[in-house]
Coordinates of C-alpha atoms in Angstrom, one line a residue:
M6 CA -71.5 24.2 29.4
S7 CA -73.2 22.2 26.8
A8 CA -71.0 23.7 23.6
K9 CA -68.3 22.2 26.1
L10 CA -69.4 19.3 28.5
A11 CA -70.7 16.4 28.3
P12 CA -73.8 15.8 31.0
E13 CA -72.1 12.7 32.1
W14 CA -68.7 14.4 33.0
L15 CA -70.9 17.4 34.1
L16 CA -72.6 15.4 36.8
A17 CA -69.0 13.3 37.8
W18 CA -67.7 17.1 38.7
L19 CA -70.0 18.5 40.4
R20 CA -70.5 15.1 43.0
A21 CA -67.2 14.8 43.3
P22 CA -64.6 17.4 41.8
R23 CA -61.0 15.9 43.0
G24 CA -62.7 12.1 41.9
T25 CA -62.5 13.8 38.6
S26 CA -59.1 16.2 38.9
P27 CA -57.2 15.5 42.3
K28 CA -55.4 18.7 42.7
T29 CA -58.2 20.9 41.8
R30 CA -59.7 24.2 43.8
M31 CA -63.1 23.5 43.2
P32 CA -64.6 22.4 46.4
N33 CA -67.0 19.7 46.8
L34 CA -70.7 21.2 47.7
W35 CA -72.1 18.1 48.6
P36 CA -69.7 16.2 50.8
A37 CA -70.4 12.7 53.2
P38 CA -72.6 13.3 55.9
L39 CA -71.3 13.2 59.8
E40 CA -72.9 11.5 62.6
P41 CA -73.9 13.9 64.5
A42 CA -72.3 12.8 68.2
S43 CA -69.3 11.3 66.8
K44 CA -68.6 13.6 63.8
V45 CA -67.5 11.0 61.6
P46 CA -68.3 10.0 58.3
E47 CA -72.1 8.2 58.5
P48 CA -71.1 4.4 57.1
A49 CA -72.3 3.7 53.7
G50 CA -75.7 1.6 53.7
S51 CA -77.0 3.9 56.7
P52 CA -80.2 5.9 56.0
A53 CA -78.4 9.3 56.1
H54 CA -75.8 8.1 53.9
A55 CA -78.6 7.1 51.7
D56 CA -80.7 10.2 51.9
W57 CA -77.1 12.4 51.2
L58 CA -76.6 10.3 48.0
S59 CA -80.4 10.8 46.7
L60 CA -79.9 14.7 47.8
R61 CA -76.8 14.8 46.1
A62 CA -77.9 13.1 42.8
S63 CA -81.3 15.3 42.7
E64 CA -79.2 18.3 43.0
T65 CA -76.4 17.9 41.0
V66 CA -78.9 17.0 38.4
A67 CA -80.8 20.0 39.0
V68 CA -78.3 22.6 38.9
A69 CA -76.4 20.9 35.6
A70 CA -79.9 21.4 34.1
F71 CA -79.8 25.4 35.3
L72 CA -76.4 25.0 33.0
Y73 CA -77.4 23.5 30.1
E74 CA -80.5 25.3 30.1
R75 CA -79.0 28.6 30.1
S76 CA -76.5 27.0 27.6
E77 CA -79.4 26.3 25.0
E78 CA -81.5 29.3 25.2
P79 CA -79.4 31.8 25.6
S80 CA -82.8 34.6 25.8
L81 CA -82.9 33.2 29.4
R82 CA -79.4 35.1 30.5
P83 CA -79.8 38.2 31.6
G84 CA -77.9 40.9 29.0
T85 CA -77.8 39.1 25.9
A86 CA -78.4 40.1 22.9
P87 CA -81.9 39.2 21.5
G88 CA -81.3 36.6 18.5
T89 CA -77.8 35.1 20.2
R90 CA -77.5 31.6 18.7
P91 CA -76.3 29.1 21.3
L92 CA -71.9 28.7 21.1
R93 CA -72.8 24.6 20.2
E94 CA -74.1 25.8 16.7
T95 CA -70.6 27.5 16.4
V96 CA -68.6 25.0 17.9
T97 CA -70.2 21.8 16.8
A98 CA -69.8 23.3 13.3
L99 CA -66.1 23.7 13.6
D100 CA -64.0 20.1 12.3
P101 CA -59.8 20.5 13.7
G102 CA -59.8 17.4 11.1
A103 CA -60.6 19.3 8.1
V104 CA -57.8 21.8 8.7
A105 CA -55.1 21.1 5.9
G106 CA -52.0 19.3 7.4
A107 CA -53.8 19.2 11.1
S108 CA -52.9 15.9 13.1
A109 CA -52.7 14.7 16.4
A110 CA -49.0 13.7 15.9
L111 CA -48.0 17.4 14.9
G112 CA -50.0 18.8 17.7
R113 CA -47.7 16.8 20.5
Q114 CA -44.8 17.6 19.4
M115 CA -46.4 21.3 19.4
F116 CA -47.6 20.5 22.8
E117 CA -44.1 19.2 23.8
G118 CA -42.3 22.4 22.2
Y119 CA -44.3 25.4 23.0
G120 CA -44.5 24.4 27.0
C121 CA -47.7 23.7 27.5
Q122 CA -46.3 21.5 30.3
G123 CA -45.0 25.0 31.7
C124 CA -48.7 24.9 33.0
H125 CA -50.5 21.9 32.4
T126 CA -49.3 18.3 32.8
R127 CA -50.9 15.3 30.7
H128 CA -50.7 12.5 33.1
A129 CA -51.5 12.9 36.5
E130 CA -49.0 10.0 38.1
D131 CA -45.7 8.8 36.2
V132 CA -45.7 7.1 32.8
P133 CA -43.1 5.2 30.9
G134 CA -40.8 7.7 29.9
E135 CA -42.1 10.5 31.2
P136 CA -42.0 10.8 34.8
V137 CA -44.0 13.5 36.8
P138 CA -41.2 16.1 37.8
D139 CA -40.6 16.9 41.3
A140 CA -42.1 20.6 41.2
W141 CA -45.6 18.8 39.9
R142 CA -45.5 15.9 42.5
V143 CA -45.4 18.2 45.6
R144 CA -47.6 20.9 44.7
E145 CA -50.6 20.9 46.4
R146 CA -53.2 22.4 43.6
D147 CA -52.6 22.4 39.9
A148 CA -51.5 25.6 38.4
A149 CA -53.7 24.7 35.5
P150 CA -55.9 21.4 34.8
T151 CA -54.3 18.2 34.3
L152 CA -55.3 17.1 31.1
A153 CA -55.2 13.3 31.5
S154 CA -58.7 13.2 30.5
I155 CA -59.2 16.4 28.7
G156 CA -60.6 13.6 25.6
L157 CA -63.1 12.3 27.9
K158 CA -64.2 16.2 29.4
T159 CA -64.8 17.4 26.0
T160 CA -64.8 17.5 22.1
P161 CA -61.9 17.8 19.6
S162 CA -64.0 20.8 18.2
W163 CA -64.5 22.5 21.5
L164 CA -60.8 22.4 22.4
Y165 CA -60.4 24.0 18.7
Y166 CA -62.5 26.4 19.1
W167 CA -61.0 27.7 23.0
L168 CA -57.6 27.1 21.3
Q169 CA -57.8 29.8 18.8
K170 CA -58.6 32.6 21.3
P171 CA -59.4 31.7 24.6
S172 CA -60.6 34.6 25.6
R173 CA -63.7 34.7 23.1
Y174 CA -65.6 32.3 25.3
W175 CA -64.7 33.9 28.4
A176 CA -62.8 37.8 28.4
G177 CA -61.4 36.9 32.1
A178 CA -60.3 33.3 31.0
A179 CA -56.8 32.6 32.7
M180 CA -55.6 30.6 29.7
P181 CA -53.4 33.0 27.6
D182 CA -53.3 33.2 23.8
L183 CA -50.7 31.6 22.4
R184 CA -51.1 33.5 18.7
L185 CA -51.8 29.8 17.0
S186 CA -53.0 29.4 13.5
D187 CA -55.4 27.3 12.3
L188 CA -53.1 24.4 12.0
E189 CA -51.6 24.9 15.3
A190 CA -54.7 25.1 16.9
A191 CA -56.2 22.6 15.2
S192 CA -53.2 19.9 15.9
L193 CA -53.3 20.9 19.3
A194 CA -57.1 19.7 19.7
L195 CA -56.6 16.7 17.7
Y196 CA -54.1 15.3 20.3
L197 CA -55.6 16.9 23.1
A198 CA -58.6 14.7 22.4
T199 CA -56.8 11.8 22.3
L200 CA -55.7 12.2 25.9
K201 CA -58.3 10.0 27.6
S202 CA -57.0 8.5 30.9
P203 CA -59.6 7.2 33.1
L204 CA -61.1 9.5 35.9
P205 CA -59.2 8.9 39.4
D206 CA -62.3 8.3 41.4
P207 CA -65.4 9.3 39.8
A208 CA -69.0 9.9 41.1
P209 CA -71.3 7.5 39.5
V210 CA -73.5 8.7 37.2
T211 CA -76.5 6.9 35.4
A212 CA -77.9 7.4 31.4
A213 CA -80.9 8.9 33.0
E214 CA -79.6 11.3 34.9
A215 CA -77.7 12.5 32.1
A216 CA -80.4 12.4 29.8
S217 CA -82.2 14.8 32.4
V218 CA -79.6 17.0 31.7
R219 CA -79.4 17.0 27.8
D220 CA -83.2 16.5 27.0
P221 CA -85.1 19.8 27.1
A222 CA -88.2 18.8 28.4
A223 CA -86.5 16.9 31.3
R224 CA -84.9 20.1 32.0
R225 CA -88.5 21.7 32.1
A226 CA -89.9 18.9 34.1
E227 CA -91.3 20.0 37.5
V228 CA -89.6 18.2 40.3
P229 CA -89.5 18.6 44.2
C230 CA -86.8 21.2 45.3
E231 CA -85.7 21.2 48.5
A232 CA -83.9 24.8 47.9
A233 CA -87.3 26.0 47.8
G234 CA -88.4 24.3 50.4
G235 CA -89.9 21.2 48.7
A236 CA -92.3 23.1 46.2
L237 CA -92.0 21.9 42.6
L238 CA -90.3 23.5 40.2
P239 CA -88.9 23.1 37.0
R240 CA -85.6 21.3 37.5
A241 CA -83.5 23.8 35.8
D242 CA -85.3 26.9 37.9
C243 CA -84.4 24.1 41.1
G244 CA -80.9 24.5 39.3
A245 CA -80.8 28.2 39.8
K246 CA -82.1 28.2 42.9
L247 CA -79.5 25.8 44.0
V248 CA -76.7 27.9 42.5
A249 CA -77.7 30.6 44.6
E250 CA -78.0 28.7 47.9
R251 CA -74.6 27.1 47.2
G252 CA -72.7 30.5 46.4
C253 CA -71.3 29.4 43.3
F254 CA -71.6 32.4 42.0
G255 CA -68.8 33.5 44.5
C256 CA -66.0 32.1 42.2
H257 CA -68.0 31.9 38.5
R258 CA -69.4 34.6 36.6
I259 CA -73.0 33.7 36.1
A260 CA -75.7 36.3 34.4
G261 CA -78.7 37.4 36.7
F262 CA -76.3 36.5 39.8
D263 CA -74.0 39.4 40.2
E264 CA -75.9 41.2 42.9
L265 CA -76.3 38.7 45.2
A266 CA -74.5 38.9 48.6
H267 CA -72.0 36.5 49.4
I268 CA -73.4 33.5 51.4
A269 CA -70.3 33.3 53.9
P270 CA -69.9 35.9 57.1
D271 CA -67.4 38.5 56.7
L272 CA -63.4 37.2 58.0
G273 CA -62.3 40.7 58.5
G274 CA -61.8 40.7 61.8
F275 CA -61.8 37.0 62.4
A276 CA -58.6 36.9 64.4
K277 CA -60.2 39.4 67.1
K278 CA -63.4 37.1 67.1
D279 CA -64.7 36.0 70.9
P280 CA -64.6 32.1 71.2
S281 CA -67.7 31.9 73.0
T282 CA -69.3 33.4 70.1
L283 CA -68.4 30.7 67.9
D284 CA -70.8 27.5 67.8
F285 CA -68.7 23.7 67.8
A286 CA -72.1 22.3 68.3
Y287 CA -70.7 19.8 70.5
A288 CA -67.6 19.3 68.4
L289 CA -65.1 20.0 70.9
A290 CA -66.4 19.1 74.6
D291 CA -63.2 21.0 76.5
P292 CA -64.1 24.7 76.5
D293 CA -60.4 25.4 77.1
L294 CA -60.1 23.9 73.7
Q295 CA -62.5 26.1 72.2
T296 CA -60.1 29.0 70.3
V297 CA -60.7 30.3 67.5
E298 CA -57.8 28.8 66.1
T299 CA -59.1 25.4 66.6
F300 CA -62.6 26.1 65.4
A301 CA -60.9 27.3 62.3
A302 CA -59.2 24.3 61.7
L303 CA -61.8 21.9 62.1
K304 CA -64.3 23.9 59.8
L305 CA -61.3 23.8 57.3
D306 CA -60.7 20.0 57.8
A307 CA -64.9 19.0 57.8
P308 CA -66.7 22.2 57.1
R309 CA -69.7 20.4 58.5
I310 CA -68.6 19.2 61.3
F311 CA -70.6 22.0 63.1
A312 CA -73.9 20.8 61.6
R313 CA -76.8 20.9 63.8
D314 CA -80.1 19.4 62.7
R315 CA -81.9 23.0 62.0
I316 CA -78.7 24.6 60.8
L317 CA -77.6 24.7 57.4
L318 CA -73.9 24.7 56.4
R319 CA -73.1 25.9 53.1
M320 CA -69.2 25.9 52.7
G321 CA -67.8 23.5 50.5
D322 CA -64.9 20.9 51.7
F323 CA -61.5 21.9 49.7
D324 CA -60.1 18.6 51.2
V325 CA -57.4 20.7 52.4
S326 CA -54.0 19.3 53.5
P327 CA -52.1 19.2 56.8
Q328 CA -50.1 22.3 55.1
E329 CA -52.5 24.0 53.5
I330 CA -54.8 24.3 56.8
R331 CA -51.6 25.8 58.4
A332 CA -51.1 28.1 56.1
L333 CA -54.4 29.5 56.3
L334 CA -54.4 29.7 59.9
V335 CA -51.4 32.0 59.9
F336 CA -53.7 34.5 57.2
L337 CA -56.3 34.3 59.5
A338 CA -54.5 35.3 62.3
G339 CA -53.6 38.7 60.4
L340 CA -57.5 39.6 59.9
T341 CA -58.5 42.0 61.9
P342 CA -60.7 45.1 61.7
D343 CA -58.1 47.6 62.7
R344 CA -56.2 49.5 60.1
P345 CA -53.3 51.5 59.9
N346 CA -53.2 55.1 59.9
A347 CA -53.4 56.5 55.9
A348 CA -49.8 58.2 56.4
F349 CA -48.5 54.7 57.6
D350 CA -50.3 52.5 55.4
P351 CA -47.9 50.9 53.1
M352 CA -50.7 49.8 50.9
A353 CA -51.6 53.4 50.0
R354 CA -48.2 54.0 48.6
P355 CA -48.1 53.4 44.8
A356 CA -44.2 52.2 45.3
Y357 CA -45.3 49.2 47.6
A358 CA -48.4 48.7 46.4
A359 CA -48.0 48.5 42.3
P360 CA -44.9 45.9 43.1
V361 CA -47.2 43.7 46.0
R362 CA -49.7 43.4 43.1
G363 CA -47.1 42.4 40.1
R364 CA -45.9 39.7 42.4
E365 CA -49.2 38.4 43.1
L366 CA -49.9 38.6 39.3
V367 CA -46.5 36.2 38.9
E368 CA -48.0 33.6 40.9
G369 CA -52.0 34.0 39.9
L370 CA -50.4 33.8 35.9
A371 CA -47.9 30.8 36.9
C372 CA -44.9 32.7 35.4
R373 CA -42.5 29.8 37.5
G374 CA -44.2 27.3 35.2
C375 CA -41.4 28.5 32.6
H376 CA -39.5 30.7 34.5
V377 CA -36.5 31.1 37.3
I378 CA -38.1 33.7 39.7
E379 CA -36.7 35.4 42.8
G380 CA -34.9 32.0 42.6
R381 CA -37.4 29.3 42.2
G382 CA -39.4 28.0 39.1
A383 CA -38.7 26.6 35.8
D384 CA -41.0 23.7 36.6
L385 CA -41.2 22.8 32.7
D386 CA -37.6 21.9 32.4
G387 CA -38.7 18.9 34.5
F388 CA -40.5 17.2 31.1
R389 CA -37.9 18.6 29.2
T390 CA -34.9 16.9 29.7
A391 CA -34.3 15.2 26.5
A392 CA -34.4 18.7 24.8
L393 CA -32.2 20.5 27.1
A394 CA -29.1 17.6 26.9
D395 CA -29.3 18.5 23.2
D396 CA -29.3 22.1 24.2
A397 CA -29.5 23.7 27.4
Q398 CA -30.1 26.8 26.0
A399 CA -33.5 26.0 24.7
R400 CA -35.6 27.1 27.8
A401 CA -37.3 30.1 29.1
P402 CA -35.0 32.8 30.6
V403 CA -34.2 33.3 34.1
L404 CA -36.1 36.4 35.3
D405 CA -33.7 37.1 38.4
G406 CA -31.6 40.4 37.5
E407 CA -35.2 41.4 34.7
G408 CA -35.1 45.2 36.7
L409 CA -31.9 45.2 36.5
R410 CA -31.5 44.0 32.8
V411 CA -34.3 45.9 30.7
T412 CA -35.7 49.2 30.7
P413 CA -39.3 49.9 32.0
T414 CA -40.4 50.7 28.7
W415 CA -39.3 48.3 26.6
L416 CA -40.7 45.8 29.4
Y417 CA -44.0 47.5 29.6
A418 CA -44.3 46.5 25.5
F419 CA -43.2 43.4 25.5
L420 CA -45.8 42.0 28.2
R421 CA -48.3 43.8 26.5
T422 CA -47.5 42.4 22.5
P423 CA -44.8 39.7 23.1
G424 CA -45.4 38.4 19.7
D425 CA -43.8 41.5 18.7
N426 CA -41.2 41.9 20.5
G427 CA -39.2 39.1 20.5
V428 CA -35.6 38.8 21.6
R429 CA -33.6 35.2 21.1
P430 CA -33.5 34.0 17.8
W431 CA -33.5 30.8 19.0
L432 CA -37.2 30.8 20.7
H433 CA -38.4 32.2 17.3
P434 CA -38.2 29.9 14.1
E435 CA -41.0 31.7 12.5
W436 CA -38.5 34.4 11.8
V437 CA -36.8 31.9 9.3
W438 CA -39.5 30.1 8.2
P439 CA -42.8 31.9 8.7
G440 CA -45.8 29.7 8.4
R441 CA -44.1 26.3 8.7
A442 CA -41.5 26.2 11.1
H443 CA -43.3 22.8 12.0
E444 CA -42.0 21.4 8.3
E445 CA -38.7 21.8 9.5
G446 CA -39.2 20.5 12.6
A447 CA -38.4 23.7 14.9
F448 CA -40.5 23.8 17.6
A449 CA -39.3 26.6 20.4
L450 CA -41.4 27.7 23.4
R451 CA -43.5 30.4 23.0
M452 CA -44.1 33.6 25.5
P453 CA -48.0 33.8 25.3
S454 CA -50.2 37.0 25.3
Y455 CA -51.9 37.7 28.3
A456 CA -55.3 40.0 28.7
L457 CA -53.8 42.0 31.1
G458 CA -54.8 46.0 31.5
D459 CA -52.3 49.3 32.0
D460 CA -52.7 49.1 35.7
D461 CA -51.4 45.1 35.8
L462 CA -48.8 45.6 33.3
T463 CA -47.3 48.6 35.3
A464 CA -47.7 46.5 38.3
L465 CA -45.3 44.0 36.9
V466 CA -43.0 46.3 35.5
R467 CA -42.7 47.9 39.2
Y468 CA -42.7 45.1 40.7
W469 CA -39.4 43.5 38.8
S470 CA -37.7 47.1 39.0
A471 CA -38.4 47.0 43.0
W472 CA -37.1 43.4 43.4
D473 CA -33.9 44.2 41.7
G474 CA -33.6 47.3 43.6
Q475 CA -33.9 50.0 40.5
R476 CA -35.7 53.1 41.0
Y477 CA -39.1 53.6 39.1
P478 CA -39.6 55.7 36.8
Y479 CA -36.4 54.7 35.3
E480 CA -33.7 57.4 34.2
A481 CA -31.7 56.2 31.7
P482 CA -28.0 57.1 31.9
A483 CA -25.7 59.4 29.3
V484 CA -23.6 56.7 27.2
P485 CA -20.5 58.7 26.4
A486 CA -20.2 60.0 22.2
R487 CA -16.8 57.6 21.9
S488 CA -14.0 59.0 19.9
A489 CA -13.6 57.5 15.9
E490 CA -10.5 55.8 17.3
E491 CA -12.6 54.1 19.7
Q492 CA -15.4 53.2 17.4
A493 CA -12.9 51.7 15.0
W494 CA -11.0 49.6 18.0
A495 CA -15.2 48.4 19.0
E496 CA -15.6 47.9 15.1
K497 CA -12.6 45.6 15.1
V498 CA -12.6 43.6 18.3
M499 CA -16.7 43.0 17.3
T500 CA -16.0 41.5 14.1
S501 CA -12.2 40.3 13.8
A502 CA -12.4 36.2 14.5
Q503 CA -8.9 36.6 16.2
A504 CA -10.7 38.8 18.4
A505 CA -14.2 38.7 20.6
N506 CA -15.8 38.5 16.9
C507 CA -19.7 39.0 18.6
M508 CA -21.1 39.4 14.7
S509 CA -20.6 35.8 14.3
C510 CA -23.6 35.0 16.6
H511 CA -25.0 38.9 17.0
Y512 CA -26.9 40.8 13.9
V513 CA -28.2 44.0 13.3
G514 CA -31.5 45.0 11.8
T515 CA -32.2 41.6 9.4
L516 CA -31.1 37.9 10.6
P517 CA -28.3 36.7 8.4
A518 CA -29.2 34.7 4.9
G519 CA -28.7 31.3 5.6
A520 CA -29.5 31.3 9.4
G521 CA -32.1 28.5 9.9
R522 CA -29.6 25.8 9.4
D523 CA -28.2 26.7 12.7
L524 CA -30.6 28.9 14.7
A525 CA -29.0 28.1 17.7
S526 CA -26.4 29.5 17.1
L527 CA -28.0 32.8 16.8
A528 CA -27.9 35.8 19.1
P529 CA -29.9 38.7 19.8
D530 CA -29.9 41.8 17.5
L531 CA -27.8 44.1 18.7
G532 CA -29.5 46.9 17.0
K533 CA -32.0 46.8 19.6
A534 CA -29.9 46.6 22.6
R535 CA -30.1 50.4 23.3
G536 CA -34.0 50.7 23.5
R537 CA -34.2 47.9 25.6
L538 CA -31.0 46.9 28.0
R539 CA -30.1 49.1 30.6
P540 CA -26.1 50.2 29.8
E541 CA -25.0 49.4 33.7
W542 CA -26.5 46.0 33.1
V543 CA -24.5 45.3 29.5
K544 CA -21.8 45.9 31.0
A545 CA -22.1 43.6 33.9
W546 CA -23.4 40.8 31.3
L547 CA -20.2 40.9 29.2
L548 CA -17.9 40.8 32.4
G549 CA -20.0 37.6 33.5
P550 CA -22.6 36.2 31.5
K551 CA -23.4 33.1 33.3
A552 CA -23.9 35.4 36.3
F553 CA -27.3 36.1 34.7
Q554 CA -27.9 33.4 32.4
P555 CA -26.2 30.1 33.5
H556 CA -27.3 27.8 30.3
T557 CA -26.2 30.7 28.1
R558 CA -23.8 30.2 24.9
M559 CA -22.4 33.8 25.5
P560 CA -18.8 33.2 26.0
S561 CA -17.0 35.1 29.3
L562 CA -14.6 37.0 26.8
W563 CA -13.1 39.0 29.5
A564 CA -12.2 36.5 31.9
S565 CA -10.2 33.5 31.4
A566 CA -10.9 30.2 32.6
S567 CA -7.0 29.8 34.4
D568 CA -8.3 33.1 36.8
L569 CA -11.0 31.6 38.7
R570 CA -12.9 33.2 41.7
P571 CA -12.3 31.2 45.2
D572 CA -14.6 28.0 45.5
D573 CA -15.6 29.4 48.5
A574 CA -16.7 32.9 47.4
A575 CA -19.9 34.5 48.2
L576 CA -20.8 35.1 45.3
F577 CA -20.1 33.0 41.7
P578 CA -17.5 30.6 43.4
G579 CA -15.0 28.7 41.0
E580 CA -16.1 31.3 37.9
P581 CA -14.1 33.2 35.8
D582 CA -13.4 36.2 37.5
P583 CA -12.9 39.5 34.6
F584 CA -11.0 41.6 37.8
R585 CA -8.5 38.7 38.5
S586 CA -7.9 38.2 34.7
P587 CA -5.5 40.1 32.4
A588 CA -7.1 42.2 29.5
P589 CA -6.9 39.7 26.2
A590 CA -4.4 39.8 23.9
W591 CA -6.2 40.1 20.7
G592 CA -3.5 42.4 18.5
V593 CA -6.4 44.0 16.7
A594 CA -5.7 47.5 18.1
P595 CA -2.5 47.3 20.8
A596 CA -2.9 51.0 22.1
F597 CA -6.5 50.1 23.4
E598 CA -5.3 46.5 24.8
A599 CA -3.8 48.4 27.7
L600 CA -6.9 49.0 28.9
P601 CA -8.1 47.0 32.0
N602 CA -11.0 45.0 31.0
E603 CA -13.9 47.1 32.5
A604 CA -12.4 49.7 30.5
Q605 CA -12.6 47.8 27.2
I606 CA -16.2 46.3 28.3
E607 CA -17.4 50.1 28.1
L608 CA -15.8 51.0 25.2
V609 CA -18.1 47.7 23.2
R610 CA -21.1 48.7 24.7
D611 CA -21.1 52.4 24.2
F612 CA -20.3 51.3 20.2
V613 CA -23.4 48.9 20.8
F614 CA -25.6 51.7 22.1
A615 CA -24.8 53.6 19.0
L616 CA -25.8 51.1 16.3
P617 CA -28.8 51.9 14.0
A618 CA -31.6 50.3 15.4
G619 CA -32.9 48.5 12.0
G620 CA -29.4 48.3 10.8
P621 CA -27.0 47.6 8.9
F622 CA -23.9 47.3 11.4
P623 CA -21.5 49.8 10.2
R624 CA -18.4 47.8 9.3
G625 CA -15.1 49.4 8.5
V626 CA -15.2 52.2 10.9
A627 CA -12.2 53.9 9.8
A628 CA -10.3 56.1 12.1
P629 CA -8.0 59.1 11.5
P630 CA -4.9 59.2 10.7

């Protein structure tokens, strides 16, 4: 903490998390007190309100002192190797401003170009030239922290350290690795450090309180500790008592607190709870209204509403909305102690449990921030209207149909190491300008690397297979070997300017010379199709590319613009229909042009699946006389 946060910010955060970040998931552990009889907030200036302010001030200082003391004295953390130095020393030695070529202006281009806004927003409210997209405006909670005030929260040095590799700060960090160079990490750190919007509604913090956290002697000074029955304890030790009492370890990883029991009751059988066992503490006098549902709703809305003089309630106030309360009540209604017989439990079957886990990961990793999945998502596009107006294809691919499109083996490898398994050249300017794409003004969305284990990777793969109705494990259908005449026709169709001319955009093995001049016009390496794509999908893709990727530049080569599906069609209304269109009359091999569209597409597909992975493209395939 001492490497990352200033005491002033940390104290304001502990006292009023939503006053610092309005859509945070962090609860307020020191909510304002309620008047015992009326259950309304104690008025400002009342003795109870003054006592609460005093208690909140002393206890948050104690907790912050504990966190700082653990940071500055690593030997106090159980399990820390002897001789470990404070992380602050490593971080403060870093200077992103000293990295050659780094600048805040370059960092802004990277922030906007690499897709950081798929998870983060840099403005909590509309600003000139950048309104907050609807997807963010209606969101109850942030997928990732709002960065509007990140420059007040931490330092450029810490941002530089964090961005280089988030998992070295914490192995369980939700922030993925963007595989940034020193120049990229330094530039982003310098830019983020300029974001210093005033905090929305910060709790007041005095200079003396901040000094009590920053000063080692003050952290060790003895103070009365309410959590220890009023006994005198070093301030940092009192903070440790409070961390245990408030249950901070339930969400955060804190060395030495691993074995403590959760502070809250088990909710496993909440739906079957007898209302007469619930203490409404005079908050609801009518016994007919005292139900499990009303108890939960009141507790969620005001966690301290059932407080009595000698009963300590420790649940934090998440400031949940009516919509969130309704969703939680539905969830709680399903918590029963009964369990299905193992033979009928769907979660006991990997074929069901793995896709469910995969879907949870899609939500938890905020994949919809960039991608459309199950018909929803691509929130990032709301920030990139100008860029997409210039090139509608320069967005994250739509992942509806991903299980139908790619093989599980390839998808597993891609999710494990996306940097080594890129597909779309227009999203990889570094292929053309290694280490200097920024000099060419080329900034493209970057799929990050997530620290996922084998089970989670498999769960994601099985999720996409299951969602698209595909069998798992995958059994690749055999692609028939084609005759020399068929191969020669396919080669001519793919290379002739009078035919499909696939190779004017696609390549095999090595990017064509001069590719950087018009990177957006390049299409994927066809030599990798066999290992990546399912044959049945390739056929469907060639019949109608826009059915899978609405913004693709790939034309419908086997569907004429004059043969459209009816406007009231259930699927793809008003789009070119390859089944209504005649076969194209390219003239490269008339004997094959009599074949229907599907047969022609199968010839091209089978030719592509026979291409060598490393190239080159076999031009001049000769048919026997």
